CSV table of C-alpha atoms in Angstrom, one decimal:
chain,number,residue,atom,x,y,z
J,72,UNK,CA,43.0,69.3,61.7
J,73,UNK,CA,44.8,72.4,60.7
J,74,UNK,CA,48.7,71.4,60.3
J,75,UNK,CA,50.0,74.3,61.9
J,76,UNK,CA,47.9,73.5,65.1
J,77,UNK,CA,49.3,70.2,65.2
J,78,UNK,CA,52.7,71.4,64.9
J,79,UNK,CA,52.2,74.0,67.6
J,80,UNK,CA,50.8,71.3,69.8
J,81,UNK,CA,53.5,69.3,69.1
J,82,UNK,CA,56.1,71.7,70.7
J,83,UNK,CA,53.9,72.4,73.3
J,84,UNK,CA,53.5,69.0,74.5
J,85,UNK,CA,57.3,68.3,74.2
J,86,UNK,CA,57.7,71.3,76.8
J,87,UNK,CA,54.8,69.7,79.2
J,88,UNK,CA,56.8,66.3,79.1
J,89,UNK,CA,60.1,68.0,80.4
J,90,UNK,CA,58.5,69.9,83.1
J,91,UNK,CA,58.6,66.8,85.6
J,92,UNK,CA,62.8,66.9,85.0
J,93,UNK,CA,63.4,70.6,85.1
J,94,UNK,CA,66.0,71.4,87.7
J,95,UNK,CA,67.0,67.6,88.3
J,96,UNK,CA,70.5,67.9,86.6
J,97,UNK,CA,69.7,65.3,84.3
J,98,UNK,CA,70.0,66.5,80.5
J,99,UNK,CA,69.4,62.8,79.3
J,100,UNK,CA,66.0,62.8,81.0
J,101,UNK,CA,64.8,66.2,79.8
J,102,UNK,CA,65.8,65.2,76.0
J,103,UNK,CA,64.0,61.8,76.1
J,104,UNK,CA,60.7,63.1,77.6
J,105,UNK,CA,60.7,65.9,74.8
J,106,UNK,CA,61.7,63.4,72.0
J,107,UNK,CA,59.0,60.7,73.0
J,108,UNK,CA,56.4,63.7,73.3
J,109,UNK,CA,57.3,65.2,69.9
J,110,UNK,CA,57.3,61.6,68.4
J,111,UNK,CA,53.9,60.7,69.8
J,112,UNK,CA,52.0,63.6,68.8
J,113,UNK,CA,53.5,63.9,65.1
J,114,UNK,CA,53.6,59.8,64.1
J,115,UNK,CA,50.0,59.3,64.0
J,116,UNK,CA,48.7,62.6,62.3
J,117,UNK,CA,46.7,62.2,59.5
J,118,UNK,CA,46.9,64.0,55.9
J,119,UNK,CA,50.3,64.7,55.8
J,120,UNK,CA,53.9,63.5,56.7
J,121,UNK,CA,57.1,64.9,57.8
J,122,UNK,CA,60.9,63.7,56.9
J,123,UNK,CA,63.2,64.3,59.7
J,124,UNK,CA,66.2,66.6,58.0
J,125,UNK,CA,68.0,67.8,61.1
J,126,UNK,CA,67.1,65.7,64.2
J,127,UNK,CA,68.7,63.9,67.0
J,128,UNK,CA,71.2,62.1,64.8
J,129,UNK,CA,71.4,59.0,62.3
J,130,UNK,CA,69.5,55.8,63.3
J,131,UNK,CA,72.2,54.1,64.6
J,132,UNK,CA,72.7,56.7,67.4
J,133,UNK,CA,69.1,58.1,67.9
J,134,UNK,CA,66.1,55.7,67.9
J,135,UNK,CA,63.8,58.5,67.7
J,136,UNK,CA,63.7,61.5,65.6
J,137,UNK,CA,66.6,60.3,63.7
J,138,UNK,CA,67.7,62.0,60.2
J,139,UNK,CA,65.7,60.4,57.4
J,140,UNK,CA,62.7,59.1,59.5
J,141,UNK,CA,59.2,59.6,58.3
J,142,UNK,CA,56.4,60.5,60.8
J,143,UNK,CA,53.0,61.0,60.4
J,144,UNK,CA,50.4,59.5,57.6
J,145,UNK,CA,53.1,57.1,56.2
J,146,UNK,CA,50.3,54.5,55.0
J,147,UNK,CA,48.5,57.3,52.8
J,148,UNK,CA,50.3,57.8,49.5
J,149,UNK,CA,48.4,60.9,48.9
J,150,UNK,CA,49.7,62.7,52.1
J,151,UNK,CA,51.8,65.3,51.2
J,152,UNK,CA,55.3,65.2,52.8
J,153,UNK,CA,57.3,68.1,54.2
J,154,UNK,CA,60.9,68.4,55.7
J,155,UNK,CA,61.4,68.8,59.3
J,156,UNK,CA,64.1,70.3,61.7
J,157,UNK,CA,63.7,69.4,64.9
J,158,UNK,CA,65.4,70.3,68.6
J,159,UNK,CA,63.2,68.9,71.2
J,160,UNK,CA,65.2,70.7,74.0
J,161,UNK,CA,67.4,73.4,72.5
J,162,UNK,CA,69.3,74.1,75.9
J,163,UNK,CA,69.4,70.7,77.6
J,164,UNK,CA,71.7,72.1,80.2
J,165,UNK,CA,69.7,75.3,81.4
J,166,UNK,CA,66.4,73.0,81.4
J,167,UNK,CA,68.4,70.3,83.5
J,168,UNK,CA,69.5,73.1,85.9
J,169,UNK,CA,66.6,75.2,85.7
J,170,UNK,CA,67.8,78.4,84.2
J,171,UNK,CA,66.8,80.7,81.3
J,172,UNK,CA,67.6,79.3,78.0
J,173,UNK,CA,65.5,76.1,76.8
J,174,UNK,CA,62.9,75.6,74.3
J,175,UNK,CA,61.4,72.8,72.2
J,176,UNK,CA,61.5,74.0,68.5
J,177,UNK,CA,60.8,72.6,65.0
J,178,UNK,CA,61.0,74.1,61.4
J,179,UNK,CA,58.9,73.0,58.6
J,180,UNK,CA,59.4,73.5,54.8
J,181,UNK,CA,58.6,71.7,51.5
J,182,UNK,CA,60.1,68.5,50.6
J,183,UNK,CA,63.8,68.7,49.7
J,184,UNK,CA,64.3,72.3,50.8
J,185,UNK,CA,66.5,71.9,54.2
J,186,UNK,CA,70.2,71.2,54.0
J,187,UNK,CA,71.2,68.5,56.6
J,188,UNK,CA,73.7,70.2,58.7
J,189,UNK,CA,76.5,68.5,60.3
J,190,UNK,CA,77.6,68.3,63.9
J,191,UNK,CA,79.9,71.5,63.6
J,192,UNK,CA,80.3,74.8,64.9
J,193,UNK,CA,78.8,77.7,62.9
J,194,UNK,CA,79.1,81.7,63.1
J,195,UNK,CA,75.6,83.0,62.9
J,196,UNK,CA,74.1,86.6,62.4
J,197,UNK,CA,70.5,87.1,62.8
J,198,UNK,CA,68.9,90.8,62.6
J,199,UNK,CA,65.7,92.0,63.0
J,200,UNK,CA,63.6,93.1,59.8
J,201,UNK,CA,65.2,96.6,60.1
J,202,UNK,CA,68.4,95.3,59.2
J,203,UNK,CA,68.0,92.7,56.9
J,204,UNK,CA,69.3,94.7,53.8
J,205,UNK,CA,72.6,95.7,55.7
J,206,UNK,CA,74.1,92.4,56.5
J,207,UNK,CA,77.4,91.0,54.8
J,208,UNK,CA,79.4,88.5,57.1
J,209,UNK,CA,82.0,88.9,54.4
J,210,UNK,CA,82.9,92.4,55.8
J,211,UNK,CA,83.4,91.0,59.3
J,212,UNK,CA,81.0,91.3,62.2
J,213,UNK,CA,82.2,94.8,63.4
J,214,UNK,CA,82.0,96.4,60.1
J,215,UNK,CA,78.5,95.0,59.7
J,216,UNK,CA,77.1,96.5,62.9
J,217,UNK,CA,79.0,99.8,62.1
J,218,UNK,CA,77.0,99.6,58.7
J,219,UNK,CA,73.7,99.0,60.9
J,220,UNK,CA,74.5,101.6,63.4
J,221,UNK,CA,74.9,104.3,60.5
J,222,UNK,CA,71.9,103.3,58.8
J,223,UNK,CA,69.5,103.7,61.8
J,224,UNK,CA,71.8,106.7,63.2
J,225,UNK,CA,72.0,105.3,66.6
J,226,UNK,CA,75.1,103.5,68.4
J,227,UNK,CA,73.1,101.5,71.2
J,228,UNK,CA,71.8,98.7,69.1
J,229,UNK,CA,70.9,95.9,71.4
J,230,UNK,CA,72.9,92.7,71.0
J,231,UNK,CA,72.4,89.0,72.5
J,232,UNK,CA,75.6,86.7,72.4
J,233,UNK,CA,76.6,83.6,74.1
J,234,UNK,CA,78.8,84.3,76.9
J,235,UNK,CA,81.7,82.0,75.8
J,236,UNK,CA,85.3,82.6,76.1
J,237,UNK,CA,85.4,82.4,71.9
J,238,UNK,CA,83.2,85.7,71.9
J,239,UNK,CA,85.5,87.7,74.7
J,240,UNK,CA,87.0,89.9,72.2
J,241,UNK,CA,84.0,90.6,70.0
J,242,UNK,CA,82.0,91.5,73.2
J,243,UNK,CA,84.7,94.1,74.1
J,244,UNK,CA,84.5,95.4,70.5
J,245,UNK,CA,80.8,95.8,70.4
J,246,UNK,CA,80.8,97.3,73.9
J,247,UNK,CA,83.5,100.0,72.8
J,248,UNK,CA,81.2,100.9,69.5
J,249,UNK,CA,78.2,101.6,71.8
J,250,UNK,CA,76.2,98.1,71.6
J,251,UNK,CA,74.5,97.3,74.4
J,252,UNK,CA,75.6,93.7,75.0
J,253,UNK,CA,73.2,90.8,76.6
J,254,UNK,CA,75.2,88.0,77.3
J,255,UNK,CA,73.3,84.4,77.7
J,256,UNK,CA,74.6,81.0,78.8
J,257,UNK,CA,72.8,78.9,76.0
J,258,UNK,CA,69.9,79.5,73.5
J,259,UNK,CA,70.6,81.4,70.5
J,260,UNK,CA,67.4,80.1,68.8
J,261,UNK,CA,65.4,81.3,71.9
J,262,UNK,CA,67.6,84.7,71.5
J,263,UNK,CA,66.5,84.8,67.9
J,264,UNK,CA,63.0,84.8,69.2
J,265,UNK,CA,63.6,87.9,71.0
J,266,UNK,CA,64.8,89.9,68.0
J,267,UNK,CA,61.7,88.9,66.3
J,268,UNK,CA,59.7,90.2,69.3
J,269,UNK,CA,61.5,93.4,69.2
J,270,UNK,CA,63.6,92.9,72.8
J,271,UNK,CA,67.1,92.7,70.6
J,272,UNK,CA,68.4,94.0,67.4
J,273,UNK,CA,70.4,91.0,66.5
J,274,UNK,CA,71.9,87.7,67.7
J,275,UNK,CA,75.6,86.7,67.1
J,276,UNK,CA,77.8,84.1,68.1
J,277,UNK,CA,79.5,80.6,67.1
J,278,UNK,CA,77.3,78.2,68.2
J,279,UNK,CA,76.0,74.8,66.8
J,280,UNK,CA,75.3,74.0,63.1
J,281,UNK,CA,72.1,72.3,63.5
J,282,UNK,CA,70.5,75.0,65.4
J,283,UNK,CA,71.1,77.3,62.3
J,284,UNK,CA,68.4,75.3,60.4
J,285,UNK,CA,65.6,76.5,63.3
J,286,UNK,CA,67.2,80.0,63.0
J,287,UNK,CA,67.3,80.0,59.3
J,288,UNK,CA,63.4,79.0,59.1
J,289,UNK,CA,62.5,81.6,61.8
J,290,UNK,CA,64.3,84.3,59.7
J,291,UNK,CA,62.3,83.3,56.7
J,292,UNK,CA,58.8,83.0,58.2
J,293,UNK,CA,59.2,86.1,60.4
J,294,UNK,CA,60.9,88.7,57.8
J,295,UNK,CA,64.0,88.8,59.6
J,296,UNK,CA,67.4,87.9,58.1
J,297,UNK,CA,70.3,85.4,59.0
J,298,UNK,CA,73.7,84.9,57.6
J,299,UNK,CA,75.8,81.9,58.6
J,300,UNK,CA,79.4,80.6,58.0
J,301,UNK,CA,80.8,77.0,59.0
J,302,UNK,CA,83.7,77.2,61.6
J,303,UNK,CA,86.5,74.3,61.9
J,304,UNK,CA,86.7,72.5,65.1
J,305,UNK,CA,90.2,73.4,65.7
J,306,UNK,CA,89.4,77.0,65.5
J,307,UNK,CA,87.6,76.6,68.5
J,308,UNK,CA,89.5,73.6,70.1
J,309,UNK,CA,92.9,73.4,68.4
J,310,UNK,CA,94.6,71.2,71.1
J,311,UNK,CA,92.0,68.5,71.8
J,312,UNK,CA,92.7,64.8,71.1
J,313,UNK,CA,89.6,64.4,68.9
J,314,UNK,CA,90.2,67.6,66.8
J,315,UNK,CA,92.2,65.4,64.1
J,316,UNK,CA,89.3,62.9,63.8
J,317,UNK,CA,86.8,65.8,64.0
J,318,UNK,CA,88.5,67.8,61.2
J,319,UNK,CA,88.3,64.6,59.0
J,320,UNK,CA,84.6,64.4,59.2
J,321,UNK,CA,84.2,68.1,58.8
J,322,UNK,CA,86.2,68.2,55.7
J,323,UNK,CA,84.5,65.2,54.2
J,324,UNK,CA,81.0,66.8,54.8
J,325,UNK,CA,82.3,70.1,53.1
J,326,UNK,CA,83.6,68.2,50.2
J,327,UNK,CA,80.3,66.6,49.9
J,328,UNK,CA,78.2,69.6,49.6
J,329,UNK,CA,80.8,72.0,47.9
J,330,UNK,CA,80.9,74.1,50.9
J,331,UNK,CA,83.8,75.5,52.3
J,332,UNK,CA,84.8,77.4,55.6
J,333,UNK,CA,84.7,80.8,53.9
J,334,UNK,CA,81.1,80.3,52.3
J,335,UNK,CA,78.6,82.8,53.4
J,336,UNK,CA,75.3,80.8,54.0
J,337,UNK,CA,72.0,82.9,53.6
J,338,UNK,CA,68.9,81.9,55.4
J,339,UNK,CA,67.6,80.6,52.1
J,340,UNK,CA,70.9,78.5,51.5
J,341,UNK,CA,69.8,76.5,54.7
J,342,UNK,CA,66.0,76.2,54.0
J,343,UNK,CA,65.0,77.0,50.3
J,344,UNK,CA,61.3,77.6,51.0
J,345,UNK,CA,60.0,81.3,51.5
J,346,UNK,CA,56.8,79.7,53.2
J,347,UNK,CA,58.9,78.0,55.7
J,348,UNK,CA,57.2,77.6,59.3
J,349,UNK,CA,58.9,78.0,62.7
J,350,UNK,CA,57.3,76.9,65.9
J,351,UNK,CA,58.6,76.9,69.5
J,352,UNK,CA,57.1,76.6,73.0
J,353,UNK,CA,59.3,77.7,76.1
J,354,UNK,CA,60.7,75.5,78.7
J,355,UNK,CA,62.9,77.2,80.9
J,356,UNK,CA,62.6,80.0,78.2
J,357,UNK,CA,63.4,83.6,79.1
J,358,UNK,CA,63.5,86.8,77.5
J,359,UNK,CA,60.1,87.6,75.7
J,360,UNK,CA,59.2,83.9,76.0
J,361,UNK,CA,58.1,83.0,79.5
J,362,UNK,CA,58.9,79.4,80.8
J,363,UNK,CA,56.0,76.6,81.1
J,364,UNK,CA,54.1,76.4,84.7
J,365,UNK,CA,51.9,74.1,86.2
J,366,UNK,CA,49.0,74.7,88.9
J,367,UNK,CA,46.2,72.7,90.2
J,368,UNK,CA,46.2,70.0,87.3
J,369,UNK,CA,46.8,72.5,84.4
J,370,UNK,CA,49.9,73.5,82.3
J,371,UNK,CA,50.5,76.9,81.3
J,372,UNK,CA,52.5,77.0,78.1
J,373,UNK,CA,53.9,80.2,76.2
J,374,UNK,CA,54.4,79.2,72.7
J,375,UNK,CA,55.8,81.3,69.4
J,376,UNK,CA,55.1,80.4,65.7
J,377,UNK,CA,56.1,82.4,62.3
J,378,UNK,CA,55.0,82.0,58.7
J,379,UNK,CA,54.7,84.4,55.9
J,380,UNK,CA,55.9,87.4,57.8
J,381,UNK,CA,53.5,86.7,60.7
J,382,UNK,CA,54.8,86.2,64.2
J,383,UNK,CA,52.6,85.0,66.7
J,384,UNK,CA,53.1,84.9,70.9
J,385,UNK,CA,50.5,82.3,72.2
J,386,UNK,CA,49.3,81.6,75.7
J,387,UNK,CA,47.7,77.8,76.0
J,388,UNK,CA,46.3,76.3,79.0
J,389,UNK,CA,46.1,72.3,79.4
J,390,UNK,CA,43.6,71.2,81.4
J,391,UNK,CA,44.8,67.7,82.2
J,392,UNK,CA,41.6,66.0,83.1
J,393,UNK,CA,40.0,67.3,79.9
J,394,UNK,CA,42.5,66.8,77.8
J,395,UNK,CA,43.1,63.3,78.9
J,396,UNK,CA,39.5,62.5,77.9
J,397,UNK,CA,39.4,64.0,74.5
J,398,UNK,CA,43.1,63.2,73.4
J,399,UNK,CA,44.3,59.6,74.2
J,400,UNK,CA,47.7,60.2,72.2
J,401,UNK,CA,48.4,63.2,74.6
J,402,UNK,CA,47.0,61.1,77.6
J,403,UNK,CA,49.8,58.7,77.1
J,404,UNK,CA,52.4,61.5,77.7
J,405,UNK,CA,50.8,62.9,80.6
J,406,UNK,CA,50.4,59.6,82.2
J,407,UNK,CA,54.0,58.9,82.0
J,408,UNK,CA,55.3,62.4,82.8
J,409,UNK,CA,52.8,63.6,85.0
J,410,UNK,CA,53.6,66.0,88.1
């Protein structure tokens, strides 16, 4: 079986498993279904192995898809092993409440090429291939966008940004220089797919660091460009009770990896592999990626994959009866999470 088809099917089946719980206002059920589906698909595949680098957490807090877990053909010493970053549901809140913003996503690269990212905040700028030579976060986001506007000789660039209080001033500044701003509640990985698909020129915002690995993979795989910078917890939440403890944990990670809060991280710093691959499937999706649908015993899934500068938007139909007869591994997921 072609490895890319297996990985594509994994995110599609993860999306299928969540369908039962979309809109039920339970983020844990949504995530649990997708996690189990991904592990079922990936753990028994032959001829290759995957090492989880960025997953659901450490072993003591995540029994499945935890950092360091090996999936796939683990009994075969000749099976090639790859790094894996995975977010079974990027956007559990929109999936649980049934609004746009959720996908299942994975990134795969050569062994020991992915940086294990902490549960921290990260400033991220993801731009289309048109502007890949024109970004430098050291200048500050507004100066970067002005450079991009000057290069393409138009002000009305399209931006996607998380609608958060921390972005209020940036949103106002972007609008003031002529940028068309589209605000979203969740899902900067999904927003980056929109950039690749030509629905926006760039994504900017401060969000989760682990998702940065997925976005870096997408940038590398599609020919786009991403830069990022870790942001201290106290910059976002200066007065919270847990801020002091969070800062101790963050500073320990920063010291270990010789990275500070001023370091600009390129996409290839997060995933050092020009052949990285990215896969996603829409759950509630949004933008250029449509949500999953179900009708008369069939699931309709819209997925996306990118590698080697090639981006593919894929529509798949899963006929439950036929799949159950031919794929016992998937049947176990269908039986547990059937409509």
